[in-house]
Coordinates of C-alpha atoms (C1' of nucleotides) in Angstrom, one line a residue:
Chain A
X221 CA -26.8 27.7 -13.5
X222 CA -25.3 24.9 -14.8
X223 CA -23.3 26.0 -17.9
X224 CA -23.0 22.8 -19.7
X225 CA -24.6 19.8 -19.1
X226 CA -22.8 17.3 -16.2
X227 CA -22.1 14.1 -17.7
X228 CA -24.7 11.4 -16.2
X229 CA -26.5 9.9 -19.0
X230 CA -22.7 8.6 -20.4
X231 CA -23.4 9.9 -23.2
X232 CA -23.3 14.3 -23.9
X233 CA -19.9 13.4 -23.0
X234 CA -19.7 12.6 -26.1
X235 CA -20.8 15.6 -27.2
X236 CA -19.1 17.6 -24.7
X237 CA -16.0 16.3 -27.2
X238 CA -16.8 17.7 -29.8
X239 CA -18.2 21.1 -28.3
X240 CA -15.7 21.4 -26.7
X241 CA -12.9 21.2 -29.3
X242 CA -10.4 23.8 -29.4
X243 CA -7.8 24.0 -32.7
X244 CA -8.0 19.7 -33.6
X245 CA -9.0 19.2 -36.9
X246 CA -12.8 17.7 -36.2
X247 CA -13.9 14.4 -37.4
X248 CA -17.2 13.7 -37.4
X249 CA -17.2 10.2 -35.5
X250 CA -18.9 8.9 -32.6
X251 CA -16.3 8.0 -30.5
X252 CA -17.9 5.1 -28.4
X253 CA -18.0 3.3 -32.5
X254 CA -16.8 0.7 -33.1
X255 CA -16.1 1.3 -36.5
X256 CA -13.1 3.2 -36.2
X257 CA -9.9 2.6 -37.1
X258 CA -6.0 4.0 -36.4
X259 CA -6.4 6.5 -39.5
X260 CA -9.0 7.5 -38.8
X261 CA -8.8 7.8 -35.3
X262 CA -8.8 11.5 -34.1
X263 CA -6.5 10.5 -31.5
X264 CA -4.1 8.6 -33.7
X265 CA -0.7 11.9 -33.7
X266 CA -0.9 11.5 -29.6
X267 CA -1.4 8.1 -29.2
X268 CA 0.9 4.7 -30.3
X269 CA 0.4 5.2 -34.3
X270 CA 2.7 8.3 -33.5
X271 CA 4.8 8.7 -37.2
X272 CA 3.7 5.6 -38.5
X273 CA 3.1 5.4 -42.5
X274 CA -0.8 4.0 -43.7
X275 CA 0.8 0.4 -44.0
X276 CA 2.7 0.3 -40.6
X277 CA -0.5 2.0 -39.2
X278 CA -3.3 -1.2 -40.8
X279 CA -1.0 -3.9 -39.3
X280 CA -1.3 -1.8 -35.4
X281 CA -5.0 -1.6 -36.7
X282 CA -4.8 -5.5 -37.1
X283 CA -4.1 -6.3 -34.2
X284 CA -6.5 -3.6 -32.0
X285 CA -10.1 -5.6 -30.9
X286 CA -12.5 -2.7 -30.1
X287 CA -14.5 -3.9 -27.6
X288 CA -18.2 -2.7 -26.2
X289 CA -17.9 0.2 -24.8
X290 CA -17.7 0.2 -20.9
X291 CA -20.5 1.7 -18.9
X292 CA -19.3 3.8 -15.9
X293 CA -18.7 1.1 -12.9
X294 CA -17.0 -1.8 -14.8
X295 CA -14.5 -3.0 -15.0
X296 CA -11.3 -3.2 -17.8
X297 CA -9.3 -5.3 -15.6
X298 CA -8.7 -6.3 -12.0
X299 CA -6.0 -6.8 -9.9
X300 CA -3.7 -9.5 -9.3
X301 CA -5.3 -10.5 -13.1
X302 CA -3.7 -11.9 -15.7
X303 CA -2.5 -9.3 -17.3
X304 CA -3.6 -9.5 -21.5
X305 CA -3.4 -6.3 -22.4
X306 CA -3.0 -2.2 -23.2
X307 CA -6.0 -0.5 -23.6
X308 CA -5.6 3.3 -25.2
X309 CA -8.6 5.3 -24.2
X310 CA -11.0 6.8 -26.6
X311 CA -13.1 8.4 -24.8
X312 CA -14.6 9.0 -21.3
X313 CA -12.5 7.9 -18.5
X314 CA -10.6 5.5 -16.0
X315 CA -8.9 5.4 -12.5
X316 CA -7.1 2.7 -10.9
X317 CA -7.3 1.5 -7.7
X318 CA -5.6 0.0 -5.2
X319 CA -7.7 -2.3 -2.2
X320 CA -5.2 -2.5 0.5
X321 CA -5.0 -4.7 2.8
X322 CA -6.9 -2.6 5.4
X323 CA -10.2 -2.4 3.3
X324 CA -10.0 1.3 1.7
X325 CA -9.2 1.6 -1.8
X326 CA -6.3 4.2 -3.0
X327 CA -6.2 5.8 -6.0
X328 CA -3.4 6.1 -7.8
X329 CA -4.3 7.2 -11.6
X330 CA -6.5 8.3 -13.8
X331 CA -6.5 7.7 -17.4
X332 CA -8.7 10.7 -20.9
X333 CA -8.3 10.0 -24.3
X334 CA -5.6 9.2 -26.3
X335 CA -3.3 7.6 -22.7
X336 CA -2.6 4.6 -22.4
X337 CA -3.6 2.5 -19.7
X338 CA -2.6 -1.1 -18.4
X339 CA 1.2 -1.3 -18.2
X340 CA 1.1 -1.9 -14.6
X341 CA 1.2 -5.3 -15.9
X342 CA 3.7 -5.4 -18.6
X343 CA 6.6 -6.4 -15.2
X344 CA 5.0 -9.7 -14.3
X345 CA 1.8 -10.6 -15.7
X346 CA -0.2 -9.3 -12.9
X347 CA -2.5 -5.9 -13.1
X348 CA -1.1 -4.4 -9.3
X349 CA -3.7 -2.3 -10.0
X350 CA -8.1 -2.7 -10.8
X351 CA -8.9 0.1 -13.3
X352 CA -12.9 0.8 -13.4
X353 CA -14.8 3.1 -15.9
X354 CA -15.5 6.3 -14.3
X355 CA -17.9 7.2 -17.3
X356 CA -20.0 5.7 -20.5
X357 CA -16.6 4.8 -22.0
X358 CA -14.3 3.1 -25.2
X359 CA -11.3 1.6 -25.1
X360 CA -9.0 -0.1 -28.0
X361 CA -7.6 -2.9 -26.4
X362 CA -3.8 -3.8 -27.8
X363 CA -2.9 -7.8 -27.0
X364 CA 0.4 -7.2 -25.5
X365 CA 2.2 -10.7 -26.8
X366 CA 0.9 -8.8 -30.3
X367 CA 2.5 -5.4 -29.6
X368 CA 5.6 -7.0 -28.9
X369 CA 6.0 -8.7 -32.3
X370 CA 4.7 -6.2 -34.6
X371 CA 7.4 -3.9 -32.7
X372 CA 10.4 -5.9 -33.2
X373 CA 8.8 -5.9 -37.3
X374 CA 8.5 -1.5 -37.0
X375 CA 11.1 0.1 -35.5
X376 CA 8.8 2.9 -34.6
X377 CA 6.2 1.0 -33.1
X378 CA 9.4 0.6 -30.6
X379 CA 10.0 3.4 -30.4
X380 CA 6.4 4.8 -29.8
X381 CA 6.0 2.4 -27.6
X382 CA 9.0 3.1 -25.4
X383 CA 8.7 6.5 -25.7
X384 CA 4.9 6.5 -23.7
X385 CA 6.2 3.9 -21.0
X386 CA 8.5 6.7 -20.6
X387 CA 6.5 9.2 -19.9
X388 CA 4.8 7.4 -17.5
X389 CA 7.6 6.0 -15.6
X390 CA 8.0 10.4 -15.9
X391 CA 4.6 10.9 -14.8
X392 CA 4.6 8.5 -11.6
X393 CA 7.5 10.6 -10.9
X394 CA 6.7 13.7 -10.6
X395 CA 3.3 12.5 -8.7
X396 CA 5.9 11.5 -6.5
X397 CA 7.2 14.8 -6.4
X398 CA 4.2 16.2 -5.7
X399 CA 3.1 14.2 -2.8
X400 CA 6.4 14.0 -1.1
X401 CA 6.9 18.2 -1.5
X402 CA 3.6 19.9 -1.8
X403 CA 0.8 21.7 0.4
X404 CA -2.3 19.9 -0.1
X405 CA -3.2 23.5 -1.4
X406 CA -0.1 22.6 -4.1
X407 CA -1.2 19.5 -4.2
X408 CA -5.1 20.3 -5.6
X409 CA -3.4 22.8 -7.8
X410 CA -1.3 20.9 -9.7
X411 CA -4.0 18.2 -9.6
X412 CA -6.7 20.7 -12.0
X413 CA -3.5 22.0 -14.3
X414 CA -2.2 18.7 -14.9
X415 CA -6.3 17.1 -15.7
X416 CA -6.2 20.6 -17.6
X417 CA -3.4 20.6 -19.7
X418 CA -4.4 16.9 -20.1
X419 CA -7.7 18.1 -21.9
X420 CA -6.1 20.4 -23.9
X421 CA -3.3 17.7 -25.5
X422 CA -7.3 16.1 -27.4
X423 CA -7.6 19.7 -28.3
X424 CA -10.5 20.1 -25.1
X425 CA -10.2 23.8 -23.6
X426 CA -7.8 23.7 -20.9
X427 CA -9.5 26.3 -18.8
X428 CA -13.0 25.2 -19.2
X429 CA -13.9 21.0 -18.2
X430 CA -15.4 18.3 -16.1
X431 CA -14.0 16.2 -13.5
X432 CA -15.1 12.1 -14.5
X433 CA -14.0 11.9 -10.1
X434 CA -15.1 12.3 -7.5
X435 CA -13.5 14.9 -4.7
X436 CA -12.9 11.5 -3.2
X437 CA -11.4 9.7 -5.4
X438 CA -9.0 13.1 -5.8
X439 CA -7.8 13.0 -2.2
X440 CA -7.7 9.1 -2.7
X441 CA -4.7 10.0 -5.7
X442 CA -3.3 13.0 -3.6
X443 CA -3.2 12.0 -0.7
X444 CA -5.8 13.8 1.3
X445 CA -9.4 13.7 2.9
X446 CA -12.5 14.3 0.5
X447 CA -12.8 17.2 3.5
X448 CA -9.8 18.8 2.6
X449 CA -9.9 18.9 -1.1
X450 CA -13.7 20.6 -1.6
X451 CA -12.6 22.8 1.1
X452 CA -9.7 23.8 -0.7
X453 CA -12.0 23.9 -3.9
X454 CA -14.0 26.6 -2.5
X455 CA -10.8 28.4 -0.9
X456 CA -9.4 28.4 -4.2
X457 CA -13.2 29.8 -6.2
X458 CA -13.1 32.3 -3.5
X459 CA -10.5 33.7 -4.5
X460 CA -11.2 33.7 -7.8
X461 CA -8.6 31.1 -8.8
X462 CA -11.2 28.9 -10.8
X463 CA -15.1 28.2 -10.6
X464 CA -16.3 25.2 -9.3
X465 CA -19.8 23.9 -9.8
X466 CA -19.7 20.7 -8.6
X467 CA -18.2 18.5 -11.6
X468 CA -17.1 21.7 -13.9
X469 CA -14.3 23.5 -13.3
X470 CA -13.0 27.1 -14.7
X471 CA -9.8 28.1 -14.3
X472 CA -9.9 31.7 -14.4
X473 CA -6.4 33.5 -13.1
X474 CA -3.8 30.6 -14.3
X475 CA -1.5 32.7 -13.7
X476 CA -2.1 32.8 -10.3
X477 CA -2.8 29.1 -10.2
X478 CA 0.9 28.5 -11.6
X479 CA 2.7 30.8 -8.7
X480 CA 0.6 28.2 -6.4
X481 CA 3.0 25.3 -7.6
X482 CA 5.7 27.1 -8.1
X483 CA 6.2 27.5 -12.5
X484 CA 8.5 24.5 -12.7
X485 CA 5.1 22.2 -12.3
X486 CA 3.3 21.1 -15.1
Chain B
X1008 CA 30.6 -1.5 19.1
X1009 CA 30.2 -1.3 15.4
X1010 CA 29.4 -4.2 13.8
X1011 CA 30.2 -3.8 10.5
X1012 CA 33.0 -0.9 9.3
X1013 CA 31.3 2.4 7.6
X1014 CA 31.9 2.7 4.0
X1015 CA 33.2 6.0 4.5
X1016 CA 36.7 5.3 2.2
X1017 CA 34.6 4.1 -0.5
X1018 CA 36.3 0.3 -1.1
X1019 CA 35.2 -1.8 2.0
X1020 CA 31.7 -1.6 0.4
X1021 CA 33.1 -3.6 -1.8
X1022 CA 34.2 -6.0 0.6
X1023 CA 30.6 -5.7 2.4
X1024 CA 29.7 -7.3 -1.1
X1025 CA 31.3 -10.3 -1.1
X1026 CA 31.6 -10.7 2.5
X1027 CA 27.2 -10.5 3.2
X1028 CA 26.8 -12.3 0.2
X1029 CA 23.8 -15.0 0.8
X1030 CA 23.6 -17.7 -2.1
X1031 CA 24.5 -16.4 -4.9
X1032 CA 27.5 -17.9 -6.7
X1033 CA 30.7 -15.9 -5.7
X1034 CA 32.6 -14.9 -8.5
X1035 CA 35.8 -13.2 -7.2
X1036 CA 36.1 -10.2 -9.1
X1037 CA 36.6 -6.6 -8.4
X1038 CA 32.8 -5.0 -9.2
X1039 CA 34.0 -1.9 -9.9
X1040 CA 36.7 -3.4 -12.8
X1041 CA 36.3 -2.8 -15.9
X1042 CA 37.6 -5.9 -17.6
X1043 CA 33.8 -7.1 -16.8
X1044 CA 31.1 -8.7 -19.5
X1045 CA 28.0 -8.9 -19.3
X1046 CA 28.2 -13.2 -19.5
X1047 CA 30.3 -12.8 -16.6
X1048 CA 28.8 -10.4 -14.7
X1049 CA 27.2 -11.8 -11.5
X1050 CA 24.3 -9.7 -11.9
X1051 CA 23.7 -11.0 -15.6
X1052 CA 20.8 -12.6 -14.4
X1053 CA 18.9 -10.2 -13.2
X1054 CA 19.6 -7.0 -15.2
X1055 CA 19.1 -6.5 -18.8
X1056 CA 21.1 -9.4 -20.4
X1057 CA 18.3 -12.5 -18.6
X1058 CA 17.6 -15.6 -21.0
X1059 CA 19.7 -14.1 -23.8
X1060 CA 22.3 -16.5 -25.2
X1061 CA 25.8 -16.6 -25.9
X1062 CA 25.6 -15.0 -28.8
X1063 CA 22.7 -12.3 -27.9
X1064 CA 24.8 -11.6 -25.2
X1065 CA 27.8 -11.1 -26.3
X1066 CA 25.8 -8.3 -28.7
X1067 CA 24.4 -6.6 -26.0
X1068 CA 28.3 -6.2 -23.9
X1069 CA 29.3 -4.2 -27.6
X1070 CA 26.9 -2.1 -27.0
X1071 CA 27.9 -1.9 -23.4
X1072 CA 30.3 0.7 -21.9
X1073 CA 32.0 0.2 -19.8
X1074 CA 32.9 3.9 -17.7
X1075 CA 35.4 4.7 -14.8
X1076 CA 33.9 4.1 -11.9
X1077 CA 32.3 7.3 -10.2
X1078 CA 33.5 8.8 -6.8
X1079 CA 30.7 9.8 -4.0
X1080 CA 28.5 12.9 -5.0
X1081 CA 29.8 12.6 -8.9
X1082 CA 26.9 12.9 -10.8
X1083 CA 25.6 10.9 -13.7
X1084 CA 23.8 13.6 -15.9
X1085 CA 21.4 16.7 -14.6
X1086 CA 18.7 17.3 -15.0
X1087 CA 17.3 18.8 -18.1
X1088 CA 20.5 17.5 -19.9
X1089 CA 20.1 15.2 -23.1
X1090 CA 19.2 11.5 -22.5
X1091 CA 21.3 9.7 -24.2
X1092 CA 22.1 6.1 -21.4
X1093 CA 20.5 4.0 -19.3
X1094 CA 22.8 2.3 -16.5
X1095 CA 22.6 -0.3 -15.3
X1096 CA 24.3 0.0 -11.4
X1097 CA 27.0 -2.4 -11.0
X1098 CA 28.3 -1.2 -7.4
X1099 CA 27.9 1.3 -5.2
X1100 CA 24.1 3.3 -5.3
X1101 CA 23.1 5.9 -6.7
X1102 CA 20.5 8.5 -5.7
X1103 CA 17.9 10.3 -8.6
X1104 CA 16.3 13.6 -7.0
X1105 CA 15.0 17.2 -8.3
X1106 CA 15.2 20.9 -7.6
X1107 CA 12.0 22.4 -7.0
X1108 CA 12.0 26.4 -8.0
X1109 CA 12.2 26.9 -4.8
X1110 CA 15.6 25.6 -4.0
X1111 CA 15.3 22.6 -2.0
X1112 CA 15.9 19.0 -4.3
X1113 CA 13.6 15.9 -3.2
X1114 CA 15.2 12.6 -4.1
X1115 CA 13.3 10.4 -6.5
X1116 CA 14.3 7.0 -6.4
X1117 CA 17.1 5.2 -5.5
X1118 CA 19.5 2.9 -7.1
X1119 CA 21.4 0.2 -5.8
X1120 CA 23.5 -2.8 -7.4
X1121 CA 21.4 -4.4 -10.6
X1122 CA 18.6 -1.9 -10.9
X1123 CA 18.4 -0.1 -14.0
X1124 CA 18.8 4.2 -13.8
X1125 CA 17.9 6.9 -16.6
X1126 CA 14.7 5.8 -18.3
X1127 CA 13.3 9.3 -16.3
X1128 CA 14.7 10.6 -20.4
X1129 CA 13.7 8.2 -22.3
X1130 CA 10.2 10.3 -23.2
X1131 CA 10.9 13.6 -24.4
X1132 CA 14.9 12.7 -25.3
X1133 CA 15.7 15.0 -22.0
X1134 CA 16.6 13.6 -18.3
X1135 CA 13.7 14.5 -16.1
X1136 CA 16.5 14.0 -12.5
X1137 CA 19.4 14.5 -11.9
X1138 CA 21.4 11.2 -10.7
X1139 CA 24.6 11.2 -8.4
X1140 CA 26.2 8.5 -6.5
X1141 CA 26.0 7.8 -3.2
X1142 CA 29.1 6.2 -2.7
X1143 CA 32.0 4.9 -4.6
X1144 CA 29.9 3.2 -7.9
X1145 CA 30.8 1.2 -10.9
X1146 CA 28.3 1.3 -13.9
X1147 CA 26.8 -0.2 -17.5
X1148 CA 26.0 2.2 -19.5
X1149 CA 24.3 1.1 -22.5
X1150 CA 23.2 3.9 -25.0
X1151 CA 19.5 4.5 -25.6
X1152 CA 19.8 3.9 -29.6
X1153 CA 21.9 1.1 -29.1
X1154 CA 19.7 -0.6 -27.7
X1155 CA 16.8 0.3 -29.1
X1156 CA 18.4 -1.0 -32.5
X1157 CA 20.1 -4.2 -31.0
X1158 CA 16.1 -4.8 -29.2
X1159 CA 14.5 -5.2 -32.7
X1160 CA 17.2 -7.6 -34.0
X1161 CA 16.7 -10.2 -30.3
X1162 CA 13.4 -10.2 -29.2
X1163 CA 14.1 -11.4 -25.5
X1164 CA 15.8 -8.5 -25.6
X1165 CA 13.0 -6.4 -26.3
X1166 CA 10.8 -8.7 -24.0
X1167 CA 14.0 -7.8 -21.3
X1168 CA 14.0 -4.2 -21.8
X1169 CA 9.4 -4.2 -21.8
X1170 CA 9.9 -5.9 -18.4
X1171 CA 12.0 -3.9 -17.3
X1172 CA 10.1 -0.2 -17.8
X1173 CA 6.8 -2.1 -16.7
X1174 CA 8.9 -2.6 -13.0
X1175 CA 9.7 0.8 -12.7
X1176 CA 6.2 2.0 -13.4
X1177 CA 5.2 -1.0 -10.7
X1178 CA 7.4 0.3 -8.4
X1179 CA 7.1 3.9 -8.6
X1180 CA 3.3 3.6 -8.3
X1181 CA 3.8 1.7 -4.8
X1182 CA 5.6 4.6 -4.0
X1183 CA 3.1 6.6 -5.3
X1184 CA 0.5 3.9 -2.7
X1185 CA 2.9 5.0 0.0
X1186 CA 3.0 8.3 -0.2
X1187 CA -0.6 8.4 -0.7
X1188 CA -1.8 6.6 2.5
X1189 CA 1.0 5.8 4.9
X1190 CA 1.2 6.8 8.5
X1191 CA 5.2 8.5 8.6
X1192 CA 6.3 4.8 10.4
X1193 CA 4.4 2.8 7.6
X1194 CA 6.6 5.2 5.4
X1195 CA 10.1 3.9 7.2
X1196 CA 9.0 0.5 7.6
X1197 CA 8.3 -0.5 4.1
X1198 CA 10.9 1.7 3.0
X1199 CA 13.5 -1.2 5.2
X1200 CA 11.5 -3.6 3.8
X1201 CA 12.1 -2.7 0.2
X1202 CA 15.8 -1.9 0.6
X1203 CA 16.5 -5.4 2.2
X1204 CA 14.3 -7.2 -0.7
X1205 CA 16.1 -5.0 -2.7
X1206 CA 19.7 -6.2 -1.7
X1207 CA 18.5 -10.1 -1.1
X1208 CA 17.7 -10.2 -5.1
X1209 CA 21.2 -9.3 -5.0
X1210 CA 23.2 -11.8 -2.5
X1211 CA 22.7 -10.1 0.0
X1212 CA 21.9 -10.6 3.6
X1213 CA 17.9 -9.2 3.6
X1214 CA 18.1 -8.5 8.0
X1215 CA 21.4 -6.7 7.7
X1216 CA 22.5 -3.9 5.5
X1217 CA 24.2 -0.7 5.2
X1218 CA 22.1 2.1 4.1
X1219 CA 24.1 4.3 1.9
X1220 CA 21.6 7.1 2.3
X1221 CA 21.6 10.2 5.2
X1222 CA 18.3 10.3 6.8
X1223 CA 17.8 13.3 5.0
X1224 CA 17.7 11.6 1.9
X1225 CA 15.2 9.0 2.7
X1226 CA 13.2 11.9 3.9
X1227 CA 12.8 13.5 0.8
X1228 CA 12.1 10.8 -0.7
X1229 CA 9.3 9.6 1.9
X1230 CA 7.5 12.9 2.8
X1231 CA 9.5 13.0 6.0
X1232 CA 11.2 15.6 7.5
X1233 CA 14.7 14.6 9.0
X1234 CA 14.1 15.1 12.4
X1235 CA 10.6 12.6 11.5
X1236 CA 13.2 9.9 10.7
X1237 CA 14.7 9.8 12.7
X1238 CA 12.6 10.0 15.5
X1239 CA 11.5 7.0 13.8
X1240 CA 14.0 4.9 13.7
X1241 CA 15.3 5.5 17.1
X1242 CA 11.4 4.5 18.2
X1243 CA 11.6 1.2 16.1
X1244 CA 14.9 0.2 17.6
X1245 CA 13.3 0.7 21.3
X1246 CA 10.7 -1.5 20.2
X1247 CA 13.3 -4.2 19.4
X1248 CA 12.4 -4.1 15.4
X1249 CA 15.6 -3.0 14.1
X1250 CA 18.8 -2.4 15.5
X1251 CA 20.7 0.9 14.3
X1252 CA 23.9 1.7 14.3
X1253 CA 24.4 4.9 12.3
X1254 CA 24.0 4.0 8.5
X1255 CA 23.8 0.1 9.4
X1256 CA 20.3 -1.7 10.0
X1257 CA 19.1 -4.0 11.3
X1258 CA 15.8 -6.3 10.8
X1259 CA 14.8 -8.1 13.9
X1260 CA 11.6 -8.2 14.1
X1261 CA 10.7 -9.4 10.2
X1262 CA 7.3 -10.2 11.2
X1263 CA 6.3 -7.3 13.7
X1264 CA 7.7 -4.9 10.3
X1265 CA 5.0 -6.8 8.4
X1266 CA 2.8 -6.6 10.3
X1267 CA 3.5 -2.7 10.9
X1268 CA 2.6 -1.8 6.6
X1269 CA 0.1 -4.3 6.0
X1270 CA 0.8 -7.9 4.8
X1271 CA 0.3 -6.7 1.3
X1272 CA 3.4 -4.1 1.1
X1273 CA 6.7 -5.9 -0.5
Chain G
dC934 C1' 46.0 14.1 13.2
dT935 C1' 42.6 18.4 13.7
dG936 C1' 39.6 21.6 12.9
dA937 C1' 35.2 21.9 9.5
dA938 C1' 31.5 20.8 7.4
dT939 C1' 27.5 17.5 7.3
dC940 C1' 25.4 14.1 9.5
dT941 C1' 22.3 12.9 13.6
dT942 C1' 19.5 13.2 17.8
dT943 C1' 16.1 15.1 20.5
dG944 C1' 13.6 18.3 23.1
dA945 C1' 9.6 22.0 22.8
dG946 C1' 6.4 23.9 20.9
dC947 C1' 2.8 24.7 16.5
dT948 C1' 0.0 23.9 12.8
dA949 C1' -1.8 21.7 8.2
dT950 C1' -4.6 18.6 7.5
dA951 C1' -7.3 14.3 9.7
dT952 C1' -11.6 13.1 12.4
dC953 C1' -15.9 13.3 13.5
dA954 C1' -20.3 14.3 12.9
dA955 C1' -24.6 16.1 10.4
dA956 C1' -26.6 18.9 7.4
dA957 C1' -27.3 19.7 1.5
dT958 C1' -26.9 18.3 -2.6
dA959 C1' -27.0 15.2 -6.3
dA960 C1' -26.9 10.9 -9.3
dC961 C1' -29.5 6.3 -9.4
dG962 C1' -33.0 2.9 -10.2
dG963 C1' -37.5 1.4 -10.5
Chain V
dC350 C1' -41.5 11.3 -10.8
dC351 C1' -39.7 9.4 -6.0
dG352 C1' -37.1 7.4 -2.5
dT353 C1' -32.4 5.5 -1.5
dT354 C1' -27.6 6.4 -2.0
dA355 C1' -23.6 8.8 -3.1
dT356 C1' -21.4 12.6 -2.8
dT357 C1' -20.1 17.3 -1.6
dT358 C1' -20.4 21.0 2.4
dT359 C1' -19.5 23.1 6.3
dG360 C1' -18.2 23.5 11.1
dA361 C1' -16.1 22.0 15.6
dT362 C1' -11.9 19.6 17.5
dA363 C1' -8.0 16.9 18.0
dT364 C1' -3.6 15.2 16.3
dA365 C1' 1.1 13.1 13.3
dG366 C1' 4.3 14.9 11.5
dC367 C1' 6.3 20.3 10.9
dT368 C1' 9.2 23.7 12.7
dC369 C1' 12.5 25.6 15.3
dA370 C1' 16.5 24.7 18.5
dA371 C1' 20.7 23.0 19.8
dA372 C1' 24.1 19.4 21.1
dG373 C1' 26.0 15.3 19.7
dA374 C1' 28.2 11.6 16.2
dT375 C1' 31.1 10.9 12.3
dT376 C1' 33.7 12.1 8.1
dC377 C1' 36.5 14.3 5.5
dA378 C1' 40.4 17.6 3.3
dG379 C1' 44.7 19.3 4.2

DNA sequence: CTGAATCTTTGAGCTATATCAAAATAACGG
DNA sequence: CCGTTATTTTGATATAGCTCAAAGATTCAG
């Protein structure tokens, strides 16, 4: 009944990554591996190094720190920590969240492979969020001061980083629109379509994927309760727009889903 | 009954700016004036030129274009326009918004003096929003390509712009939290406190200010209806936490307002 | 200054989503 | 493998904020 093995043990995720890879060339490397470098990273054409030549990429490579993998539940940084680095997700996934004084945390973002996390600390050198691994994950740490220095020497790198920050602004603004004007159903669908295209970006299937986050996380992120998230996933399944098997999601009727959010979404 | 003249004619705003100036040194210059330069701009210590020396500021000045003022309702740029520049608001105010295919626009941001608008186009070189003057306003246009080039030469400028973009990310993420977890009352109060501190930043009174936007704009921004915005402003007035006279707002009980949003806000 | 258009307020009722409760399922540490 | 804990689902009920409606106030063009 379960079509794809769940990622419980933190290793099979890696296998899924290769297994579900769609179009991009497959490089046979464990993505958690620390022996990797930017030039042989399968994500280098959608990360900081885009369009850098070999020599430039080498210079970037020299400042990147590839730490040990993070276990599920480990923090990358915590709210109010001094900001030191930004991080590129190499494998696995993270969520960022804030704790309100009233106790309850609110999820502010999800970060999938090829995405940059930590930019919430750039402005005032203090992280505004906490970031935690949702599964066994690995990252490339890029010390920000060194990135700034290198960006002065490599115009393309500076340009790329401006673009990455700009994309983050656009992405968060999009969420603003979703939260301020979409119904619960539209939020969920928009979320699923967003995850889908983010997986597609790194060569994974856009129509069949594993959600690394809980229903509760999704609810916090979208401003809904767990119950509403659960009910709506069930309802969408009943309509045969999606298939839900715990955290495995299949998008069965893309056209209908796009219709729900109104075509200008994602 | 009306303590401060409304900004209907687009000129008295300027007068209010000087009149309500609190602590920063007053430079007697019409803020709409085009003869201004970064070095004598009263906003230069909270805009792009922070910490630049005279020579550096001159170089920045050389790429800044100071166009004619914008009349209320004029567009600075429109959704899908080619991205060319970012803009620093020198006086007046703008709002950014997106149009959904379903017709209704949604306000995505408000931009007050000393703030930068237009970063929504950096990532893919197409503006994701439209931007429109909410009153008679003037801006400094900074062509982005030239800003990038100059940033390679002036480390402090590069640093400042990274910080400004980082601040935009943090600001929009904050709105995410507000929309996903605050009640209507908390949203309104948070909004008022936010406007207050943004005015304070440019030396205006934090406790008494003019709202340049309509109730409808506020509602779209906060994911509420006009009616709810209106009702809640009335209710807050009834509690004597604020005083409302059309678009003139006085914050009467800061402590109570902060209590409502839960202390960790703003 | 005048009339039209826009914005704001207020009321009455409705509904989408929250809340509360509890059972069913899955994940996890030992 | 097993008991515990966390997550997910489902149901019943409550309510915050929406919708519809209409009057009042303000702004704006001419």
